[in-house]
PDB file of C-alpha atoms in Angstrom:
ATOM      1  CA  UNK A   1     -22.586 -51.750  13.233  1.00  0.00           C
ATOM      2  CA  UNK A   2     -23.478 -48.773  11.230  1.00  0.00           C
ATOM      3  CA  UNK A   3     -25.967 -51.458   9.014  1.00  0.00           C
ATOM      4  CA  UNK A   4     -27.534 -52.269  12.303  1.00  0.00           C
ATOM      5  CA  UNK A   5     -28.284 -48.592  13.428  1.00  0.00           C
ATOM      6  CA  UNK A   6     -29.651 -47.902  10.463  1.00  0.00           C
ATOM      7  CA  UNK A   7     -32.069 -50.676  10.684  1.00  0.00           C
ATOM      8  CA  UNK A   8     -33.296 -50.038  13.650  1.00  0.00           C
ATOM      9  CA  UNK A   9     -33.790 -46.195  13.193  1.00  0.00           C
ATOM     10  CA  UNK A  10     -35.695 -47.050  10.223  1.00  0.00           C
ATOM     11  CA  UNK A  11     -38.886 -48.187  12.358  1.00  0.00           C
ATOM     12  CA  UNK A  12     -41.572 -46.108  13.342  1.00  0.00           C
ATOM     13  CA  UNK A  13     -39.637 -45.386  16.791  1.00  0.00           C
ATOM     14  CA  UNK A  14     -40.821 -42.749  19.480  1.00  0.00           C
ATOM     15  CA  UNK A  15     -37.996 -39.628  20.630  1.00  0.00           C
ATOM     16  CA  UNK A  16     -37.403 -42.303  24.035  1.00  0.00           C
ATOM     17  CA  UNK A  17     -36.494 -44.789  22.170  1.00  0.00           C
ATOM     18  CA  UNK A  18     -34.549 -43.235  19.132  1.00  0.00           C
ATOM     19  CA  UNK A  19     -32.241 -41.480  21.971  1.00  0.00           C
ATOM     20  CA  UNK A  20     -32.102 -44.918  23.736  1.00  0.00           C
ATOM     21  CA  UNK A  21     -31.303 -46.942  20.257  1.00  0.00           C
ATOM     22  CA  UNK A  22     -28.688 -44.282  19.722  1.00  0.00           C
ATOM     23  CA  UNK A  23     -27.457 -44.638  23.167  1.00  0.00           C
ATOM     24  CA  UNK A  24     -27.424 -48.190  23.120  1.00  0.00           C
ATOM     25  CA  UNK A  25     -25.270 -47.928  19.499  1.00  0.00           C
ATOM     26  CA  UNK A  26     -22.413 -45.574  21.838  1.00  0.00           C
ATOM     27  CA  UNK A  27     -22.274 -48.256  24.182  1.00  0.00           C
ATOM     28  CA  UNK A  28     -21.587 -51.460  22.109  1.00  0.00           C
ATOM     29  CA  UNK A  29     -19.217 -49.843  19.787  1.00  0.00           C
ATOM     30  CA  UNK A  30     -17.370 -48.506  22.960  1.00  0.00           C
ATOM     31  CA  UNK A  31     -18.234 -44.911  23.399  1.00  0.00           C
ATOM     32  CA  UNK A  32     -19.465 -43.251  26.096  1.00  0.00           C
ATOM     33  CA  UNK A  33     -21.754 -40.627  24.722  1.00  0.00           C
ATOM     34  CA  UNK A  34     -23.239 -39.646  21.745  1.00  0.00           C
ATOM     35  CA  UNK A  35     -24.150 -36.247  20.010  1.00  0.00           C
ATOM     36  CA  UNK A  36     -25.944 -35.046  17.191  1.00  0.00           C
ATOM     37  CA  UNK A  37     -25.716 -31.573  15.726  1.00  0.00           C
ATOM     38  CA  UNK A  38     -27.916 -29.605  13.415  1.00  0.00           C
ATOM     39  CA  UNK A  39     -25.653 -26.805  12.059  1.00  0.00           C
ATOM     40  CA  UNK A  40     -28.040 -24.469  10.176  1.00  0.00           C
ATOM     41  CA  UNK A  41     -27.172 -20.875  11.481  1.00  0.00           C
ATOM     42  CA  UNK A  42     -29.596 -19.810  14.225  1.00  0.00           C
ATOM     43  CA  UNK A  43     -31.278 -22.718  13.665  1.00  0.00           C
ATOM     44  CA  UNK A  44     -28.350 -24.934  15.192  1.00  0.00           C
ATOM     45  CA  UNK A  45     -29.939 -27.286  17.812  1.00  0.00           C
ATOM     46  CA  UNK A  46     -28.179 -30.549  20.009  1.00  0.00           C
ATOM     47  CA  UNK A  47     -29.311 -33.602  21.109  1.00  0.00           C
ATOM     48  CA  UNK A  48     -27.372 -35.697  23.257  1.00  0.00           C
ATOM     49  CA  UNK A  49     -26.894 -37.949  26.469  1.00  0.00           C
ATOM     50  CA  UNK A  50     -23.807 -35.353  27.224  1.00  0.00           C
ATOM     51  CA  UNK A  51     -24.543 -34.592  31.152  1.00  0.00           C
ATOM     52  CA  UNK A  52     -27.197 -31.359  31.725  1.00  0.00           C
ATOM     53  CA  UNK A  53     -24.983 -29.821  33.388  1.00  0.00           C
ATOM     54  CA  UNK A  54     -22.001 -29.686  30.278  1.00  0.00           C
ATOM     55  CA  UNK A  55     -24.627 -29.019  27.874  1.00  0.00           C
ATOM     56  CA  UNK A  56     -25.254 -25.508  29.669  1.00  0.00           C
ATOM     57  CA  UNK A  57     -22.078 -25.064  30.326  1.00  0.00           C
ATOM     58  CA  UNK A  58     -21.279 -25.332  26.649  1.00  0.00           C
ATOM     59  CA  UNK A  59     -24.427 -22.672  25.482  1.00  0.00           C
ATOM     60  CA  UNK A  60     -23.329 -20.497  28.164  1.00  0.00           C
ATOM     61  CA  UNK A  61     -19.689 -20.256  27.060  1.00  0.00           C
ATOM     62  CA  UNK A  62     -21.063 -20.210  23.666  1.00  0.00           C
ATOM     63  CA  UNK A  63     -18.211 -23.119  23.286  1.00  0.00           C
ATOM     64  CA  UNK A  64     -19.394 -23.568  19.349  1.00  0.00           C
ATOM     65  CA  UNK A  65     -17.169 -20.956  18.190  1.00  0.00           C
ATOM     66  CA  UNK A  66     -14.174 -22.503  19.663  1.00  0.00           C
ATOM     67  CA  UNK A  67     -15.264 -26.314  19.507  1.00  0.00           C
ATOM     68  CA  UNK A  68     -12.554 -27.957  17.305  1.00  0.00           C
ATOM     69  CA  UNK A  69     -14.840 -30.596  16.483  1.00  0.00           C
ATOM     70  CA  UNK A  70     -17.376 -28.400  15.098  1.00  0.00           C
ATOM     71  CA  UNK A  71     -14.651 -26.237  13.004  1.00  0.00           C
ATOM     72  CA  UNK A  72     -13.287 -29.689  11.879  1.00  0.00           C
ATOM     73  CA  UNK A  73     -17.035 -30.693  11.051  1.00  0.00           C
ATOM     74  CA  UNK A  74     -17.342 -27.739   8.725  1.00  0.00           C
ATOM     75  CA  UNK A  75     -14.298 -27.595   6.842  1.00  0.00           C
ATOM     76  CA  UNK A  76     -12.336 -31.243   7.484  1.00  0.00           C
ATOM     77  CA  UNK A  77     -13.211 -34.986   5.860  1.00  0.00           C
ATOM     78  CA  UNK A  78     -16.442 -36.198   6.495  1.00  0.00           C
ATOM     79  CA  UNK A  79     -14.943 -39.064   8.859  1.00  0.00           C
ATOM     80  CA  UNK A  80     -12.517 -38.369  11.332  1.00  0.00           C
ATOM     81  CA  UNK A  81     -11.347 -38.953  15.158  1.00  0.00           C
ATOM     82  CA  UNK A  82     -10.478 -36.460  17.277  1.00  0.00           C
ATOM     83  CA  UNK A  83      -8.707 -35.768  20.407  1.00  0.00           C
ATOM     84  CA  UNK A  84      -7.855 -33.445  23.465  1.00  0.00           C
ATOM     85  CA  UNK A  85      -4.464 -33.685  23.461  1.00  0.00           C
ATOM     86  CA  UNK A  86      -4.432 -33.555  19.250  1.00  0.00           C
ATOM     87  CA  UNK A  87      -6.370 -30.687  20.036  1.00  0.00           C
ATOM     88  CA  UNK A  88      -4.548 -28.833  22.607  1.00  0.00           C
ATOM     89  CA  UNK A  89      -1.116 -28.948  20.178  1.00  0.00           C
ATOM     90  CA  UNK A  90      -3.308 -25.934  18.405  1.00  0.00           C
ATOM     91  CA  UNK A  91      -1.958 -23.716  20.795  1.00  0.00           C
ATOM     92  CA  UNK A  92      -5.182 -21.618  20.699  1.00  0.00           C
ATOM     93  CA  UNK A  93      -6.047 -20.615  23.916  1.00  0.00           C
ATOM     94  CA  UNK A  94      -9.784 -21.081  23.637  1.00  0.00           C
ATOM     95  CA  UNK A  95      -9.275 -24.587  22.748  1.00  0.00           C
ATOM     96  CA  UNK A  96      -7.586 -25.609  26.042  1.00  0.00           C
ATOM     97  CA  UNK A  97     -10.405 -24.132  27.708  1.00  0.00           C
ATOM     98  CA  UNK A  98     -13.279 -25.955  25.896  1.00  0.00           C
ATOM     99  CA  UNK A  99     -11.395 -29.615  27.095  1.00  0.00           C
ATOM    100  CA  UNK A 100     -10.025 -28.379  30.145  1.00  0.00           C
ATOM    101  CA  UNK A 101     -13.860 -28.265  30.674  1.00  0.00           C
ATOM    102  CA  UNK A 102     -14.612 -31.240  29.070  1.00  0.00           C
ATOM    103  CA  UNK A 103     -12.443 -33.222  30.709  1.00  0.00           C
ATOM    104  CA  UNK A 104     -14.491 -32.724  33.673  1.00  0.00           C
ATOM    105  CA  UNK A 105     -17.455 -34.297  32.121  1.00  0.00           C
ATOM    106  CA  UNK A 106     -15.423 -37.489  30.890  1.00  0.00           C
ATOM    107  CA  UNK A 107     -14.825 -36.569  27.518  1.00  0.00           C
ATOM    108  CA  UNK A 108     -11.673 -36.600  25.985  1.00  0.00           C
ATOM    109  CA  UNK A 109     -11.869 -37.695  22.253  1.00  0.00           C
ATOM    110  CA  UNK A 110     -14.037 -39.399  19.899  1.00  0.00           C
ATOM    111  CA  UNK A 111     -14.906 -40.148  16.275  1.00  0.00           C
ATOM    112  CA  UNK A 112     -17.216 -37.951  14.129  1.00  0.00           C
ATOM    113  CA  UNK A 113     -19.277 -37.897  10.627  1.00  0.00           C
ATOM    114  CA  UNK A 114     -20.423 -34.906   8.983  1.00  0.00           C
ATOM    115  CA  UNK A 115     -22.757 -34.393   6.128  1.00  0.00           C
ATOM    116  CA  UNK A 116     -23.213 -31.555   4.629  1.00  0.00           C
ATOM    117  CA  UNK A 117     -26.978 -30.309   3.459  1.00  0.00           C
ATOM    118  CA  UNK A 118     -27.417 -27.814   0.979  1.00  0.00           C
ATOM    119  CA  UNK A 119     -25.015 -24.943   0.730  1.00  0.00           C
ATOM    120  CA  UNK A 120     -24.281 -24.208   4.345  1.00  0.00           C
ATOM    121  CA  UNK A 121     -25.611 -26.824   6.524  1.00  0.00           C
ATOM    122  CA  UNK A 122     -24.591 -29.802   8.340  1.00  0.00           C
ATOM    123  CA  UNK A 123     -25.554 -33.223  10.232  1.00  0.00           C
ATOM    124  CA  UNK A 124     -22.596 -33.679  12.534  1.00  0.00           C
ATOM    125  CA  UNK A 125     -22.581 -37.131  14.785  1.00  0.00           C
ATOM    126  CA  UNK A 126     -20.309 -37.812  17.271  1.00  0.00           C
ATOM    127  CA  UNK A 127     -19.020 -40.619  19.573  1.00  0.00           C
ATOM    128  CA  UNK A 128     -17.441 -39.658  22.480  1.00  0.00           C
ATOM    129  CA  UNK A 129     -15.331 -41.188  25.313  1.00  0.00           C
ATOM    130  CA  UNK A 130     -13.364 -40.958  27.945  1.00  0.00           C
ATOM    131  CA  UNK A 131     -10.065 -42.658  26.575  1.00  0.00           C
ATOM    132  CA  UNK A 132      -7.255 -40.389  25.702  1.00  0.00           C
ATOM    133  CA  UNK A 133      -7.641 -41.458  21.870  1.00  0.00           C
ATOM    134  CA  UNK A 134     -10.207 -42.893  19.691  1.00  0.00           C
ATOM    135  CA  UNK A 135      -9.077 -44.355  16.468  1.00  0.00           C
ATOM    136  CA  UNK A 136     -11.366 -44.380  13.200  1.00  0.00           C
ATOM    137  CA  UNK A 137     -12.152 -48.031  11.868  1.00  0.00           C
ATOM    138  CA  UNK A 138     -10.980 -48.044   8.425  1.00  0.00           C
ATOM    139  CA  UNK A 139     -14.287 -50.150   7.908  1.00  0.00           C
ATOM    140  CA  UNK A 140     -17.076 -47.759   7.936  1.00  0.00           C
ATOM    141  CA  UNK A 141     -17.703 -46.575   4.554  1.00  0.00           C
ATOM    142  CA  UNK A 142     -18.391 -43.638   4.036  1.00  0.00           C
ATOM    143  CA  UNK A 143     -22.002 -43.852   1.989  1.00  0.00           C
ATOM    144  CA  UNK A 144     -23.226 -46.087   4.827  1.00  0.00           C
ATOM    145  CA  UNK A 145     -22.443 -43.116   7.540  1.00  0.00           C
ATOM    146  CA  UNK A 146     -24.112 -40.566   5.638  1.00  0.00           C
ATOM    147  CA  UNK A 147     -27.366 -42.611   4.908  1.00  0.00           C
ATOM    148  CA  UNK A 148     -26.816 -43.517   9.036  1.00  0.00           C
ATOM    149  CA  UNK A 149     -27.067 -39.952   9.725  1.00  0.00           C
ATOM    150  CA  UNK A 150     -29.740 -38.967   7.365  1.00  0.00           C
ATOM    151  CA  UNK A 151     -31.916 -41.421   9.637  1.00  0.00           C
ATOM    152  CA  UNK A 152     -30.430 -39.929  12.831  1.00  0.00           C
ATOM    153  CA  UNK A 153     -31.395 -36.680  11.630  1.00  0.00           C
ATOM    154  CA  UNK A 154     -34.852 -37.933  10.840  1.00  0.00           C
ATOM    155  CA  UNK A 155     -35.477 -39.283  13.692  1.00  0.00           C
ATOM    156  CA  UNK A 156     -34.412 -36.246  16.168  1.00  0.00           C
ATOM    157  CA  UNK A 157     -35.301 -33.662  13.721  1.00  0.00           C
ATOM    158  CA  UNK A 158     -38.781 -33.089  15.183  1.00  0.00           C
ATOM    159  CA  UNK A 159     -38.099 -33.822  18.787  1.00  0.00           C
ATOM    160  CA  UNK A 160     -36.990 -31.719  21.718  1.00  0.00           C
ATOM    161  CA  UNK A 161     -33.832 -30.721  21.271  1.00  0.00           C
ATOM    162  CA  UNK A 162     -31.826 -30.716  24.642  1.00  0.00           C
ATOM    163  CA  UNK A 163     -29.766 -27.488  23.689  1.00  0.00           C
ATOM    164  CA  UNK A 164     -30.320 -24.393  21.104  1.00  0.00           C
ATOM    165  CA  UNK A 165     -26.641 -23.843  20.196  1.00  0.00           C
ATOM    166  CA  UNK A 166     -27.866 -19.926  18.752  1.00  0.00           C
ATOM    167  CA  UNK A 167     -26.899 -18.461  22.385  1.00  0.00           C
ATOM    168  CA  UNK A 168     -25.699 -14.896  21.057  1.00  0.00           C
ATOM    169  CA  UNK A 169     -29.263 -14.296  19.971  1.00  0.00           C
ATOM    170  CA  UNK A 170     -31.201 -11.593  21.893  1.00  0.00           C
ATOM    171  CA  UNK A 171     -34.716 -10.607  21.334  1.00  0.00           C
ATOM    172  CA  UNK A 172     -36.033  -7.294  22.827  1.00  0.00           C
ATOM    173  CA  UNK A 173     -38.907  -7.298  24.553  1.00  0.00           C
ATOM    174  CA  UNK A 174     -40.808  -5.443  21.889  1.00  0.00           C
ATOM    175  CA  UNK A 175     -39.352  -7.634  19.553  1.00  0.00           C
ATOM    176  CA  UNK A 176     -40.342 -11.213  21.152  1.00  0.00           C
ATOM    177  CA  UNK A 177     -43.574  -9.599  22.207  1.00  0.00           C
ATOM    178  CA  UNK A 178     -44.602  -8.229  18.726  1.00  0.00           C
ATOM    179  CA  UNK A 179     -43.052 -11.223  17.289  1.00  0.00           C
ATOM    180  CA  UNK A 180     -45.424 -13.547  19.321  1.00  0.00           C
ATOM    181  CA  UNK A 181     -48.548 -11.930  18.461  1.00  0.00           C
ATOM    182  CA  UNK A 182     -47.054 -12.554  14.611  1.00  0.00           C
ATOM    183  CA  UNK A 183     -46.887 -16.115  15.400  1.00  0.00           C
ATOM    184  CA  UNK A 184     -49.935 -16.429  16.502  1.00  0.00           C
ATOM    185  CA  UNK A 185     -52.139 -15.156  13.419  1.00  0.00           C
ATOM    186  CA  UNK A 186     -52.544 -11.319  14.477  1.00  0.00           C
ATOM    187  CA  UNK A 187     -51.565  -8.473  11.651  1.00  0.00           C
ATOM    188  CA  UNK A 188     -48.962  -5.479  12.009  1.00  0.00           C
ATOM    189  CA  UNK A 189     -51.950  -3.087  12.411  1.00  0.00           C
ATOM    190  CA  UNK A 190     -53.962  -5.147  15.100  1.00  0.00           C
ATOM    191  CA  UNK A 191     -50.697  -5.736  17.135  1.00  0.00           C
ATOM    192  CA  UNK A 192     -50.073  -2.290  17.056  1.00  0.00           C
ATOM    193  CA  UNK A 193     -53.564  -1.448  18.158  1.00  0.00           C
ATOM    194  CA  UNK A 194     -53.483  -4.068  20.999  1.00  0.00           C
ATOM    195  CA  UNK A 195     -49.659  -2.332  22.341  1.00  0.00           C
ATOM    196  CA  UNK A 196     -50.658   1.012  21.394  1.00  0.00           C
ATOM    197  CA  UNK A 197     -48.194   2.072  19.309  1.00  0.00           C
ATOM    198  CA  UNK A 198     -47.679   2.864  15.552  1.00  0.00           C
ATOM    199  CA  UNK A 199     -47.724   0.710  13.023  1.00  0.00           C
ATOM    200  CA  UNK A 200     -44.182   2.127  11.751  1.00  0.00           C
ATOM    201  CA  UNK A 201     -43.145   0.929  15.407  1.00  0.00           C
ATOM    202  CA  UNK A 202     -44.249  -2.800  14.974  1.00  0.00           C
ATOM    203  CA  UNK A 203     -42.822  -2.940  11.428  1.00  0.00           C
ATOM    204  CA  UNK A 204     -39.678  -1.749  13.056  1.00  0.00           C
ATOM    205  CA  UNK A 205     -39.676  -4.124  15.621  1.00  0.00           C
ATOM    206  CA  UNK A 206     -40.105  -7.461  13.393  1.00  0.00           C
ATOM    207  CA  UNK A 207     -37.508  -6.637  11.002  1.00  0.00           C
ATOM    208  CA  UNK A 208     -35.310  -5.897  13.776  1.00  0.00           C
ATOM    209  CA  UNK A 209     -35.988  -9.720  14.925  1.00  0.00           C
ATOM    210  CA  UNK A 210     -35.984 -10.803  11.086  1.00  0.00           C
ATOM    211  CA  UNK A 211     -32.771  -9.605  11.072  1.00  0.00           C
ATOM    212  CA  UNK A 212     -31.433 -10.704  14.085  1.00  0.00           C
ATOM    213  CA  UNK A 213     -33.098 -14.839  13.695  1.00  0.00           C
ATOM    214  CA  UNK A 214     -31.188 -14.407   9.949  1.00  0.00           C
ATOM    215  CA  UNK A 215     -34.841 -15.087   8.896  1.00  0.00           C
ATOM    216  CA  UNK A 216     -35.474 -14.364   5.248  1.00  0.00           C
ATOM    217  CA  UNK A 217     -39.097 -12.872   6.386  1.00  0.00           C
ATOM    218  CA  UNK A 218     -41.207 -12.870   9.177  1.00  0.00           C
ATOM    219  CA  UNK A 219     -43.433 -15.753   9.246  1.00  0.00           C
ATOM    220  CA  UNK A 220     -39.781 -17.824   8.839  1.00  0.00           C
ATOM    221  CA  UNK A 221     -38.575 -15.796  11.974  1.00  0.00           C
ATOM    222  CA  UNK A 222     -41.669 -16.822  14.381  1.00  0.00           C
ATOM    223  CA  UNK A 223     -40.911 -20.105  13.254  1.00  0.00           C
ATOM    224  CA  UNK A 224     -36.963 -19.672  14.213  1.00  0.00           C
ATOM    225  CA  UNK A 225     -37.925 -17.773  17.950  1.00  0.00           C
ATOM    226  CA  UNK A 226     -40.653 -20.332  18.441  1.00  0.00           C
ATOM    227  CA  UNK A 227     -38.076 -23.425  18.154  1.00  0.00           C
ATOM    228  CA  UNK A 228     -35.271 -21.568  19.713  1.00  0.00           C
ATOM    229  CA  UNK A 229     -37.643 -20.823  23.009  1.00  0.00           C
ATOM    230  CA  UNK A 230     -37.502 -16.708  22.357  1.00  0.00           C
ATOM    231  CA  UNK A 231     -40.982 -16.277  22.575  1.00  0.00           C
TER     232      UNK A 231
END
């Protein structure tokens, strides 16, 4: 199945129809949802035909720190299945939370690859149902999910994603406003002109959302804000 997902995300395909190919995938190999995550720091982004309504609820609650299929993601194999009730034997109480709330929304275990990308990154994507278990097939080979993914990956990469998963981040209003101007093409001594402030105060303010984004400089953090809707 994996051999025909990758064929088909290896057209030319629009965001519509790579979420409804990927969609489509869930549904004849049994799932009910799908999920892809982009772990890259502040960067982290999820796309998804999760319900709107779970996919706030999990930014909100900031449900990434305690999401055992992200921790798994990051330090476990790269193919494994997953489950509520494997989960809730943790005993952690933020655990039973996150699936006492997912429950709501239907989902209750699942089977997930993850890829790692450089140093600290990772393509994480998930199947999801409603069943209490999901067991792994001991077909899928592992060098056919990761190539799967790396198409995935290229296909959502540039679309909209439907949640930022960065929710601790928190511009100030001189930051996102100075950090605008940045983005689009005006200097440190024109923005602080336009504001009327010092220069010392607009330097101050950037780094301050440099450091904040975990941007490496400036232009990188405009680029962060800009995808993460901060300015």
């Amino acid at each position: 199945m994996l051999l025909l997902l990758i064929d088909r995300l290896s057209l030319p395909l629009e965001e519509k129809a790579a979420r409804r190919a990927l969609r489509d995938f869930a549904e004849a190999t049994g799932f009910d949802f799908y999920a892809y995550l982009y772990l890259s720091g502040p960067e982290s982004f999820a796309v998804s035909n999760y319900s709107r309504e779970w996919q706030e609820l999990y930014v909100e609650n900031d449900f990434i720190r305690v999401d055992p299929v992200v921790t798994k993601a990051k330090h476990g194999p790269p193919l494994f299945a997953w489950s509520a009730d494997e989960a809730r034997r943790s005993g952690r109480r933020g655990v039973s939370q996150f699936f006492t709330e997912a429950d709501r929304f239907g989902i209750r275990s699942g089977i997930s690859i993850s890829i790692p990308v450089g140093f600290k990154d990772r393509m994480v994507f998930t199947l999801a149902s409603g069943r209490p278990v999901s067991a792994l097939s001991t077909d899928i080979d592992p060098v056919t999910a990761a190539v799967a993914v790396a198409f995935i990956h290229s296909r959502l990469d540039g679309v909209s994603s439907d949640a930022s998963l960065a929710s601790g981040i928190r511009l100030s209003p001189r930051e996102a406003e100075c950090l605008r101007w940045f983005a689009e093409g005006m200097s440190m001594p024109d923005i602080a002109l336009m504001l009327g402030v010092a220069y010392r105060s607009v330097r101050s303010y950037l780094d301050g959302a440099t450091k904040k984004l975990g941007a490496s400089n400036t232009r990188q953090a405009a680029s962060i804000a800009i995808r993460l809707g901060l300015i």
